[in-house]
mmCIF file of C-alpha atoms and ligand atoms in Angstrom:
data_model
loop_
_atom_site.group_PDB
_atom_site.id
_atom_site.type_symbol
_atom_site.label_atom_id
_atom_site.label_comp_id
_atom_site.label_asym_id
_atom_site.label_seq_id
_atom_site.Cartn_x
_atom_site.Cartn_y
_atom_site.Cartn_z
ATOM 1 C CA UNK A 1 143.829 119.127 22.977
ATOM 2 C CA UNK A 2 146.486 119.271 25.997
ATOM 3 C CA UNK A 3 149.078 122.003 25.315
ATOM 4 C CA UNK A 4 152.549 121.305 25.547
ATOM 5 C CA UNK A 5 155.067 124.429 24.986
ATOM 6 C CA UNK A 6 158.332 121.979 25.901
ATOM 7 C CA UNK A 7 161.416 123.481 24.027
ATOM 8 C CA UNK A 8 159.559 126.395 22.851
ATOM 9 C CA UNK A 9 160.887 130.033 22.588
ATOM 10 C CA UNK A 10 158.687 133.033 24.378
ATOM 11 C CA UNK A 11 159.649 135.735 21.870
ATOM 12 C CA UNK A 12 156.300 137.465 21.187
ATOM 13 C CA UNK A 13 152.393 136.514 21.689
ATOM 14 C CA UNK A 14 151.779 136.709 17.758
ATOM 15 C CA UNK A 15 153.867 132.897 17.952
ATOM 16 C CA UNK A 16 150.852 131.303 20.653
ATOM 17 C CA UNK A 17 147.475 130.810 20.227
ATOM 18 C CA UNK A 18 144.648 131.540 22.287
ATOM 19 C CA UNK A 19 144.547 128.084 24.072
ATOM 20 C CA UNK A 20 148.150 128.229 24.575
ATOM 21 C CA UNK A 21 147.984 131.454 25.956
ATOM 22 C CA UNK A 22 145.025 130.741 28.214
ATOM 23 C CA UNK A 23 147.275 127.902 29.192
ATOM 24 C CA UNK A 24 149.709 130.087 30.552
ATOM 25 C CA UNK A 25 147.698 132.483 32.212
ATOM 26 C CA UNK A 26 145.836 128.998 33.843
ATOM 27 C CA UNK A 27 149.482 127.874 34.972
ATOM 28 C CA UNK A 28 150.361 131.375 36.257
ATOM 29 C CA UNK A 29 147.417 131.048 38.741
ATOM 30 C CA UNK A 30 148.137 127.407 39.736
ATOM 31 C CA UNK A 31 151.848 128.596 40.802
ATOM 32 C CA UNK A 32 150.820 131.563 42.484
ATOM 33 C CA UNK A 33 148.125 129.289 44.830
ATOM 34 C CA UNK A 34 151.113 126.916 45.091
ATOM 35 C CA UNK A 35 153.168 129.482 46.470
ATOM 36 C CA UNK A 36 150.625 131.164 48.645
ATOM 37 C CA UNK A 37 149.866 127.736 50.167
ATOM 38 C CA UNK A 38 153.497 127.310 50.445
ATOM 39 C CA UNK A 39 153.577 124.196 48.368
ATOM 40 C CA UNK A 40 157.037 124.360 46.697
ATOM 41 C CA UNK A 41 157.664 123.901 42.768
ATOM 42 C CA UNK A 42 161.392 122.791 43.314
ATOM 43 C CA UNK A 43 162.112 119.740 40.787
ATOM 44 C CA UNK A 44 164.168 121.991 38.276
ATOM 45 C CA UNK A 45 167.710 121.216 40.475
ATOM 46 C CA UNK A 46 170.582 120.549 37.798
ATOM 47 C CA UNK A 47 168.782 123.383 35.660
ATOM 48 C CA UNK A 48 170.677 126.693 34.905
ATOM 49 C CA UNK A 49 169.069 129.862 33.088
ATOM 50 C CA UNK A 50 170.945 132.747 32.000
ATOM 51 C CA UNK A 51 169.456 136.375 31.909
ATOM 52 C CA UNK A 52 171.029 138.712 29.397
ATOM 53 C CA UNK A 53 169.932 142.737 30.153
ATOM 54 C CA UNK A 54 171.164 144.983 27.387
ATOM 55 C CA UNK A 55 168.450 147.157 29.320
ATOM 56 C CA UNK A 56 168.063 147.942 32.713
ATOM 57 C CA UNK A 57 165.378 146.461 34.889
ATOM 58 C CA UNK A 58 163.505 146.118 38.173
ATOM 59 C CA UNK A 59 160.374 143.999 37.843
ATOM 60 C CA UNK A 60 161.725 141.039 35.232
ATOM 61 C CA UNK A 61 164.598 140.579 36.470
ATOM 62 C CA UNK A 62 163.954 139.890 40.119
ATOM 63 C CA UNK A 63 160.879 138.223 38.803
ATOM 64 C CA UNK A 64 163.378 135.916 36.597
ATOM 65 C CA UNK A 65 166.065 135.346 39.554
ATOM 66 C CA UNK A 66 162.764 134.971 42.179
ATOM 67 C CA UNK A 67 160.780 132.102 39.679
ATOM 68 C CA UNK A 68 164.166 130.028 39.111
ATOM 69 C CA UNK A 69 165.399 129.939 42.420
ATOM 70 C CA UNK A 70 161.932 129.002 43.632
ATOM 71 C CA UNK A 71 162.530 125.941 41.094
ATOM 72 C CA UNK A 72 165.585 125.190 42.192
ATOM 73 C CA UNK A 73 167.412 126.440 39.648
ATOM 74 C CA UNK A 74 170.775 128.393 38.875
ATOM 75 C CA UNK A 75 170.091 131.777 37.569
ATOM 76 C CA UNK A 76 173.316 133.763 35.991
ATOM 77 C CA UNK A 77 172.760 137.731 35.712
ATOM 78 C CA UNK A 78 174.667 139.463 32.466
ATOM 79 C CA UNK A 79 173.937 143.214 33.019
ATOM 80 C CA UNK A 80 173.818 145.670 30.071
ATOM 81 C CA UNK A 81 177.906 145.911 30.396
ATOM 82 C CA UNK A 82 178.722 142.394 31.681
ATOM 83 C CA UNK A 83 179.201 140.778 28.781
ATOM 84 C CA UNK A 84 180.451 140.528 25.062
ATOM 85 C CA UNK A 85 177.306 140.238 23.432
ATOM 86 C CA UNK A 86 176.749 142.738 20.145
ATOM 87 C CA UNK A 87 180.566 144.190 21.403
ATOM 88 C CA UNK A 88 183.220 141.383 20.922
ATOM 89 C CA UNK A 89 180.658 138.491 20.219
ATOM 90 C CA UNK A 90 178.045 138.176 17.232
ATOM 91 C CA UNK A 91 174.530 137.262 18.718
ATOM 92 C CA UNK A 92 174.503 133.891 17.013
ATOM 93 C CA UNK A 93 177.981 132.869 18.716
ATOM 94 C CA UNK A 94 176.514 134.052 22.080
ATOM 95 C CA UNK A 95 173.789 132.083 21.528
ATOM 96 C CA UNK A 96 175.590 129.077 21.092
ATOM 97 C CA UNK A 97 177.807 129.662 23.693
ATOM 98 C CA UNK A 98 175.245 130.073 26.473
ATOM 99 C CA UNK A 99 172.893 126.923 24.704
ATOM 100 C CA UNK A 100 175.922 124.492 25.366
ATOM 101 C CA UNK A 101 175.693 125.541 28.937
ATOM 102 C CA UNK A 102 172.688 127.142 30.299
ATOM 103 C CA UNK A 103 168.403 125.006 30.082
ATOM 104 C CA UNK A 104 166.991 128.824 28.951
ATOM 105 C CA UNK A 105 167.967 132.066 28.065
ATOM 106 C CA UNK A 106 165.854 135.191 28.840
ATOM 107 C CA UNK A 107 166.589 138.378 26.788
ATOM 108 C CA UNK A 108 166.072 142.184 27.579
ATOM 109 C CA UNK A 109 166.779 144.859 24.991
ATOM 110 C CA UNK A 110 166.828 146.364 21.473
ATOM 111 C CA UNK A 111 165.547 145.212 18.128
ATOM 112 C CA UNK A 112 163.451 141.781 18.578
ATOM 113 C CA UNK A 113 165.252 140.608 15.726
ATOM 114 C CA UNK A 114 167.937 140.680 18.331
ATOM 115 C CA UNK A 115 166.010 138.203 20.500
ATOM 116 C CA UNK A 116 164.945 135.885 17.524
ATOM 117 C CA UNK A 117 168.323 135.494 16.436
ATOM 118 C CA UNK A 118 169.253 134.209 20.035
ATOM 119 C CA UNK A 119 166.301 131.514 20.053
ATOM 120 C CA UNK A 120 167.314 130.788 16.151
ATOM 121 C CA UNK A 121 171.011 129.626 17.465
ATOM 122 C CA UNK A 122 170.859 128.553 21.238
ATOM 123 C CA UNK A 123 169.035 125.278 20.704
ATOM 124 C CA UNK A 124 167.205 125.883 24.174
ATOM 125 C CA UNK A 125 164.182 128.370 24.846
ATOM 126 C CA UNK A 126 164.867 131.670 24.800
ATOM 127 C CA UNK A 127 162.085 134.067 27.170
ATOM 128 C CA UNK A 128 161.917 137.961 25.507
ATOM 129 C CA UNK A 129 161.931 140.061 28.854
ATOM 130 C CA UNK A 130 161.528 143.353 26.843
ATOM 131 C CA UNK A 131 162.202 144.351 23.132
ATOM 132 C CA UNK A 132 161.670 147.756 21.594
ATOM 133 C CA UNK A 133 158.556 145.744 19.509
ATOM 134 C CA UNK A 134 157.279 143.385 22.119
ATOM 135 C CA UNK A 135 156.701 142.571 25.824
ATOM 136 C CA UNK A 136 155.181 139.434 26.267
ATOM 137 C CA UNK A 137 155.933 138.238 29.972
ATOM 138 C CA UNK A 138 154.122 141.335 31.223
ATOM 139 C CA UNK A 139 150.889 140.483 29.139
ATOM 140 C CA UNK A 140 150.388 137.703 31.080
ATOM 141 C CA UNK A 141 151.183 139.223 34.129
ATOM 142 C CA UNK A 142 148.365 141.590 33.120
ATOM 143 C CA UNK A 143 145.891 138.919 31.709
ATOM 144 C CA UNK A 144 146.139 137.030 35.066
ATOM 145 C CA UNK A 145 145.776 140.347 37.457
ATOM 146 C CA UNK A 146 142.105 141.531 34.983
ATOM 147 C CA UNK A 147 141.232 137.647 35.333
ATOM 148 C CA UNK A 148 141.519 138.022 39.092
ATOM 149 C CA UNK A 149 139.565 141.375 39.459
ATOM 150 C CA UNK A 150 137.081 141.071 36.963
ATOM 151 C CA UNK A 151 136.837 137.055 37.200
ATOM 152 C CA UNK A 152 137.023 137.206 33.101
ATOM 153 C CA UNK A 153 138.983 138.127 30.104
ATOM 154 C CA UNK A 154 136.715 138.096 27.083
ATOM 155 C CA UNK A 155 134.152 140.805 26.294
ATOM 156 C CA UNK A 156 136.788 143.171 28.180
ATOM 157 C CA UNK A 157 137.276 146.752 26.981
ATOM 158 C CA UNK A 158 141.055 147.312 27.694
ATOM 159 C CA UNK A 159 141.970 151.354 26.645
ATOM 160 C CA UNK A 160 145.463 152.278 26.214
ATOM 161 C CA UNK A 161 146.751 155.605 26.613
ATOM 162 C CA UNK A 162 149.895 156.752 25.395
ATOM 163 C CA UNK A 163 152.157 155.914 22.782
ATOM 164 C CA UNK A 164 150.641 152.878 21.252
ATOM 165 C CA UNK A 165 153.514 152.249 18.401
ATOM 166 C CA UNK A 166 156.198 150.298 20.728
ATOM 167 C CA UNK A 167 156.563 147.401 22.942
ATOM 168 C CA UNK A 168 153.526 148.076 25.551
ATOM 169 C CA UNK A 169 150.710 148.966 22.773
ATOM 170 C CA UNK A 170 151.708 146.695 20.287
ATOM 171 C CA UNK A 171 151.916 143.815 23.206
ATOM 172 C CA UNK A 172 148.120 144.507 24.596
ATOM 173 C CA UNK A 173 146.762 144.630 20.823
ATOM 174 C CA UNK A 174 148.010 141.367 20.527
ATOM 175 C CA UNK A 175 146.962 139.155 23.603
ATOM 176 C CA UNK A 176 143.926 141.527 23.521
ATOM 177 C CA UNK A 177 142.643 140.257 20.519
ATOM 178 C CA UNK A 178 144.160 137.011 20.588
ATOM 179 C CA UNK A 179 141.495 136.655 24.007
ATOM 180 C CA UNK A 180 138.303 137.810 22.727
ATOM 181 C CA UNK A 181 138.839 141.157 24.284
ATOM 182 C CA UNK A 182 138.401 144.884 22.931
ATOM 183 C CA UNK A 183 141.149 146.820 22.559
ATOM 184 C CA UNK A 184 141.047 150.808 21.466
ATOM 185 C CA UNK A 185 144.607 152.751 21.389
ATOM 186 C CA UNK A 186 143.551 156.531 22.697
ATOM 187 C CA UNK A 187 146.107 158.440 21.606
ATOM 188 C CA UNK A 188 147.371 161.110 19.211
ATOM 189 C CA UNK A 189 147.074 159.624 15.409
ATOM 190 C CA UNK A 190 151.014 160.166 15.419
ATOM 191 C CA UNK A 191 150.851 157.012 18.029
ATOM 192 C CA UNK A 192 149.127 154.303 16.757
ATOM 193 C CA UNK A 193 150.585 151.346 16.058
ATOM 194 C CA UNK A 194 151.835 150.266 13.067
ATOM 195 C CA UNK A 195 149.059 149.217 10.174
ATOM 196 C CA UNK A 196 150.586 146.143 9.333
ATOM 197 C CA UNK A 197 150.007 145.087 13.118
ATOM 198 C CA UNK A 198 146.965 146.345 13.419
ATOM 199 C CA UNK A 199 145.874 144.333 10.318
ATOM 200 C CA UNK A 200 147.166 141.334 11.589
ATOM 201 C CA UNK A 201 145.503 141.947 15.041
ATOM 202 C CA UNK A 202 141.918 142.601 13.300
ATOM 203 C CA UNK A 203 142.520 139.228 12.103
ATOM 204 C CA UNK A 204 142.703 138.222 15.045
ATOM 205 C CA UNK A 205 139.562 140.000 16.541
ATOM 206 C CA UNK A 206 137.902 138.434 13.997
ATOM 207 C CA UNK A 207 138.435 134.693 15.215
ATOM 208 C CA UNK A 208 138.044 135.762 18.467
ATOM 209 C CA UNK A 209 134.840 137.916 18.858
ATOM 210 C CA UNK A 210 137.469 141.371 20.056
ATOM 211 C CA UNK A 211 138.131 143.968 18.199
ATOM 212 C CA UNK A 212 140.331 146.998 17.379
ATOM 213 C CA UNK A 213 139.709 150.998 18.012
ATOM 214 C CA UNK A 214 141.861 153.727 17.461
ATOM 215 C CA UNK A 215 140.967 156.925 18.273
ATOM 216 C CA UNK A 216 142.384 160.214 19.176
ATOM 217 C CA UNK A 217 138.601 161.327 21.131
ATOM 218 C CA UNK A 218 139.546 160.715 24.955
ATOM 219 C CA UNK A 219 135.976 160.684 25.896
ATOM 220 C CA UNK A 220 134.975 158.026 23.086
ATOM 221 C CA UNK A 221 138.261 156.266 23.710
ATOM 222 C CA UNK A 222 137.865 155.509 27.678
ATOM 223 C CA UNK A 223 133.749 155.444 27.605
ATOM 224 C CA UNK A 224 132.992 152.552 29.749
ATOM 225 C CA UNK A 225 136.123 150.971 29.763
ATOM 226 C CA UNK A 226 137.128 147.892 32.371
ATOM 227 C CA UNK A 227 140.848 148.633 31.961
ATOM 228 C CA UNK A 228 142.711 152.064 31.669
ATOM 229 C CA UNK A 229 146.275 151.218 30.742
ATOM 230 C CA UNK A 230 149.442 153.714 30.207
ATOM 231 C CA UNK A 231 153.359 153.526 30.073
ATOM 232 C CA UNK A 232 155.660 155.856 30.265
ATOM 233 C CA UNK A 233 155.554 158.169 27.071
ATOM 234 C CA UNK A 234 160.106 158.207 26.775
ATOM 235 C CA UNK A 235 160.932 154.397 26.566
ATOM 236 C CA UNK A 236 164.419 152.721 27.787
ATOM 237 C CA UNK A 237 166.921 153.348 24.783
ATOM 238 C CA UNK A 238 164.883 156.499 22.951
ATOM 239 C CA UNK A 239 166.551 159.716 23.402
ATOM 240 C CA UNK A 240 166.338 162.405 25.781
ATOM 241 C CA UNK A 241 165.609 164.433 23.089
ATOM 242 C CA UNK A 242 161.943 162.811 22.631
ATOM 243 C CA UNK A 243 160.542 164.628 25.991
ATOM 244 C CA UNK A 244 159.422 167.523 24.547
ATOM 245 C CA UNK A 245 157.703 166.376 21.496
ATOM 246 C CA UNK A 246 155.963 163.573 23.860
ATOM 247 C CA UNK A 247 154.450 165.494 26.180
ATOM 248 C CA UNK A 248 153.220 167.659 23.710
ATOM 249 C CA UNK A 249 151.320 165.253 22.036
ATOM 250 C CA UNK A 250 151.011 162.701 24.826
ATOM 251 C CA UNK A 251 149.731 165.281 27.769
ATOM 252 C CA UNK A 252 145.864 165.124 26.639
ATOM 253 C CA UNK A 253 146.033 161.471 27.256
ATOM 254 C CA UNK A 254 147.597 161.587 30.562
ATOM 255 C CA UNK A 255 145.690 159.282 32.727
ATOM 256 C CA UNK A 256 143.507 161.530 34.954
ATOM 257 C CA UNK A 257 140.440 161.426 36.955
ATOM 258 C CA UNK A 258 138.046 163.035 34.310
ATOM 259 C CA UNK A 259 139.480 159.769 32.259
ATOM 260 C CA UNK A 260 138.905 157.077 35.015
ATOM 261 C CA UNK A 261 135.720 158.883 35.962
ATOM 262 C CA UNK A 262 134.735 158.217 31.930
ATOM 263 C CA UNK A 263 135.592 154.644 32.276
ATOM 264 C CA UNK A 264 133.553 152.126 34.052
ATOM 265 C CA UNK A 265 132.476 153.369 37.850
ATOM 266 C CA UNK A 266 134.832 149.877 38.787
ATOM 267 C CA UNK A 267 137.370 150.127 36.018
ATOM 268 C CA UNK A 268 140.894 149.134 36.959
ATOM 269 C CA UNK A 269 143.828 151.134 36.438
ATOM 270 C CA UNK A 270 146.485 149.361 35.117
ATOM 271 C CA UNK A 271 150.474 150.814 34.493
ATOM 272 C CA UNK A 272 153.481 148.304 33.645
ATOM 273 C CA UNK A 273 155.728 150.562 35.924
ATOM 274 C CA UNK A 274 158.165 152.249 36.461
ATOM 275 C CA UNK A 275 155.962 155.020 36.511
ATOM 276 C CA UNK A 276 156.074 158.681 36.564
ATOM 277 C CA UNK A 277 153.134 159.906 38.896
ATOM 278 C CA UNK A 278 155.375 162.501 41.327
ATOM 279 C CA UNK A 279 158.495 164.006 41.754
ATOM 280 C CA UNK A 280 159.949 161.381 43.582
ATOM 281 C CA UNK A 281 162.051 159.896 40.794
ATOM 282 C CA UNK A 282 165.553 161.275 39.321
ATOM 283 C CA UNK A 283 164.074 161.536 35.267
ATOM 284 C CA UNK A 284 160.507 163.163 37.120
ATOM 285 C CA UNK A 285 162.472 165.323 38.797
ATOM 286 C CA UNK A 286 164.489 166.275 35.422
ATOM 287 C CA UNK A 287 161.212 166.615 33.564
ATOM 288 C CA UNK A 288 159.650 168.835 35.671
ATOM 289 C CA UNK A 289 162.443 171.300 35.725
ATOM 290 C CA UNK A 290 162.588 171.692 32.109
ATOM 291 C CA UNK A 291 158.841 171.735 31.345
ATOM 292 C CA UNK A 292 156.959 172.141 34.816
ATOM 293 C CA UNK A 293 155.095 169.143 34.748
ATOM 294 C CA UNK A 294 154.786 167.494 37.920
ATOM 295 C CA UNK A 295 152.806 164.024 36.791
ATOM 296 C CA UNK A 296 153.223 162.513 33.633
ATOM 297 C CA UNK A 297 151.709 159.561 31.922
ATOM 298 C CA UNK A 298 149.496 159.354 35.101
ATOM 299 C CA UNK A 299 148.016 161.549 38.181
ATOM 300 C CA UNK A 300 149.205 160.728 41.630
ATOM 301 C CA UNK A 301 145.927 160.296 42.552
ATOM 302 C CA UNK A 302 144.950 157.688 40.075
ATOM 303 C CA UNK A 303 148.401 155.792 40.626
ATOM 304 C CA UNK A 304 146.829 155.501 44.230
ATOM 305 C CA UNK A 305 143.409 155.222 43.997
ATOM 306 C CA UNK A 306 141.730 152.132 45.131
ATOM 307 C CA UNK A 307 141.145 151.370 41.221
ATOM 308 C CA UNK A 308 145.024 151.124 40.687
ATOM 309 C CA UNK A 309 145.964 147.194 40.869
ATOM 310 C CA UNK A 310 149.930 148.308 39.406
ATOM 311 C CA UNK A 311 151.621 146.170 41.751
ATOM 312 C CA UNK A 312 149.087 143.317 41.755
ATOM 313 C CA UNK A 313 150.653 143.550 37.795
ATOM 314 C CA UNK A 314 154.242 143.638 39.716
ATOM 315 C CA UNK A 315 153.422 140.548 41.575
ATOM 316 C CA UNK A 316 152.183 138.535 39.084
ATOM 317 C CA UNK A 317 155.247 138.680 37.073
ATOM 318 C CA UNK A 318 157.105 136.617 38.809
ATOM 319 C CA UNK A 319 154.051 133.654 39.069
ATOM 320 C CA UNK A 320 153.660 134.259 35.266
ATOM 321 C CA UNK A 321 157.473 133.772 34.298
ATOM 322 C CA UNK A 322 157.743 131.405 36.240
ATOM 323 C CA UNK A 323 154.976 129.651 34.781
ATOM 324 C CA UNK A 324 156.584 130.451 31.484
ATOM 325 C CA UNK A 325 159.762 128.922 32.376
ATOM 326 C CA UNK A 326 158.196 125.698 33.754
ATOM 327 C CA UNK A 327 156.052 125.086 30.171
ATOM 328 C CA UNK A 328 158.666 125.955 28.176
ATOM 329 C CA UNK A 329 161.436 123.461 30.544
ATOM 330 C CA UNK A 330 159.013 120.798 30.779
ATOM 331 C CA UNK A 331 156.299 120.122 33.333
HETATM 332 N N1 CP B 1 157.432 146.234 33.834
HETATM 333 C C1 CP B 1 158.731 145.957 33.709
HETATM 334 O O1 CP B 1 159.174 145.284 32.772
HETATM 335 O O2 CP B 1 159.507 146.456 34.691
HETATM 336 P P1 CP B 1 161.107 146.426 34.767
HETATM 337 O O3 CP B 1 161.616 147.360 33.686
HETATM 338 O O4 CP B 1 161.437 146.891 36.145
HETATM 339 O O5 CP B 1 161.574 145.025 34.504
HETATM 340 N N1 NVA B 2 157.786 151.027 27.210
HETATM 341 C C1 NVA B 2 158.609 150.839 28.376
HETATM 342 C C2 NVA B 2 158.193 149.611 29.123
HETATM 343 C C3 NVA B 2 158.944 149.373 30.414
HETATM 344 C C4 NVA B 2 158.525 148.122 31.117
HETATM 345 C C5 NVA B 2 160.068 150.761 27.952
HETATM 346 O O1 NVA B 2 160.369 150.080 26.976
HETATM 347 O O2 NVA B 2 160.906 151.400 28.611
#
């Protein structure tokens, strides 16, 4: 059956199914040989797509402003203060607002309810670039980079490390399971995600031939895994408060060597970013004054091993979104 995603919203992976998602990944890959081979994907001029960050933002963003101008497209950039969104202006009158002028709306920030109230009243597609509960433009971002270093997505054993319960862990359940792949959260009990996901996602597994493991054993929970994955353990918007308790709990799943050397001899190391792996960063810095730790959610020498593909992951954002934005505009 040909897949068309034409005036659909990209608000979390649990809305796509497999084929759709494969579809995606399929088109990511197609725009990133365009690109390569310098074969432009221009015939979006007249289009306009406005990016809303209630959160701040490297990666998706220039990924967002990169893909549309490639396309030919206007891009407008509302930073976390440059607008009246949730201040002066209810969600559902920003959304209308921006759908009588704008093709697409991508959204970065709080509650995903947030994010489906903007696709509920825009009347145009609305791209999640980040919620507290989901992520969904980097899962493809990290289907297509495993695709193109292990040349296949099902069978996989993806193990994340960290905490499992928010947008990151809850995100690589999903499109894990959704693809046939196997999926264990290694991580302090504390950090799993929540049952009524992981239900769902075992439903999943089940049509798809992955599965689901949680496990707080490190050496059960990255045994010949193809994929080590970890985020940071503080996310954008929690508290500073939250360091101390994290590292507690989250330090025996710091990605190591002993970890990778558990995995798979060729197992990829895989991060979202940003990433704390030295003291070269402001918050790094700030954490290692209060509680001495000079790596966090990852050694340096496993952010810069030869197994760490992190900013093959970076790079394929911006095929990937775009690729989102083109299915979701129209071919
Ligand atoms: N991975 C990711 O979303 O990065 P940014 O926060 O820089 O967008
Ligand atoms: N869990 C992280 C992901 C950053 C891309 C956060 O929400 O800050």
């Amino acid at each position: 059956m040909q897949v068309d995603l034409k005036g659909r919203s990209f608000l979390t992976l649990k809305d796509f199914t497999p084929e759709e998602i494969e579809y995606l990944i399929q088109l990511s890959a197609d725009v990133k040989d365009k690109k390569k081979k310098g074969i432009p994907v221009n015939n979006y001029q007249g289009k306009n797509v406005a990016l809303i960050f209630e959160k701040t933002s490297t990666r998706t963003r220039c990924s967002f402003e990169v893909a549309a101008h490639d396309m030919g497209m206007g891009v407008t950039y509302l930073d976390p203060q440059g607008s009246q969104i949730g201040k002066k202006e209810s969600i559902a009158d920003t959304a209308r607002v921006l759908g009588r002028m704008y093709d697409g709306i991508e959204y970065r920030g709080f509650e995903q309810s947030i994010v489906e109230e903007l696709a509920k009243y825009a009347g145009i597609p609305v791209w999640n670039g980040l919620t507290n509960e989901y992520h969904p433009t980097q899962m493809l971002a990290d289907m297509l980079t495993i695709r193109e270093h292990l040349g296949h997505l099902k069978g996989v054993k993806l193990t994340y490390m960290g905490d499992a319960r928010y947008n990151m862990g809850n995100s690589l359940m999903i499109v894990c399971t959704k693809l046939g792949m196997h999926f264990t959260a290694c991580t302090s009990k504390e950090y799993f995600p929540a049952p009524e996901l992981v239900e769902l996602c075992n439903k999943y597994a089940e049509e798809s031939g992955g599965s689901v493991t949680l496990t707080e054993d490190v050496l059960s929970g990255t045994k010949d895994a193809d994929v080590v994955y970890t985020d940071v353990w503080v996310s954008m918007g929690e508290p500073e408060e939250v360091w101390e308790e994290r590292i507690k709990m989250l330090k025996p799943y710091q990605v190591n060597k002993a970890a990778m050397a558990n995995a798979k001899p060729d197992a990829l190391f895989m991060h979202c970013l940003p990433a704390f792996h030295d003291l070269k960063t402001k918050i790094g810095r700030q954490v290692y004054e209060k509680f001495g730790l000079s790596e966090l959610e990852v050694t340096d020498e496993v952010f810069e091993s030869e197994q760490s593909v992190v900013f093959d992951e970076a790079e394929n954002r911006m095929h990937t979104i775009k690729a989102v934005m083109m299915a979701t505009l129209g071919l």
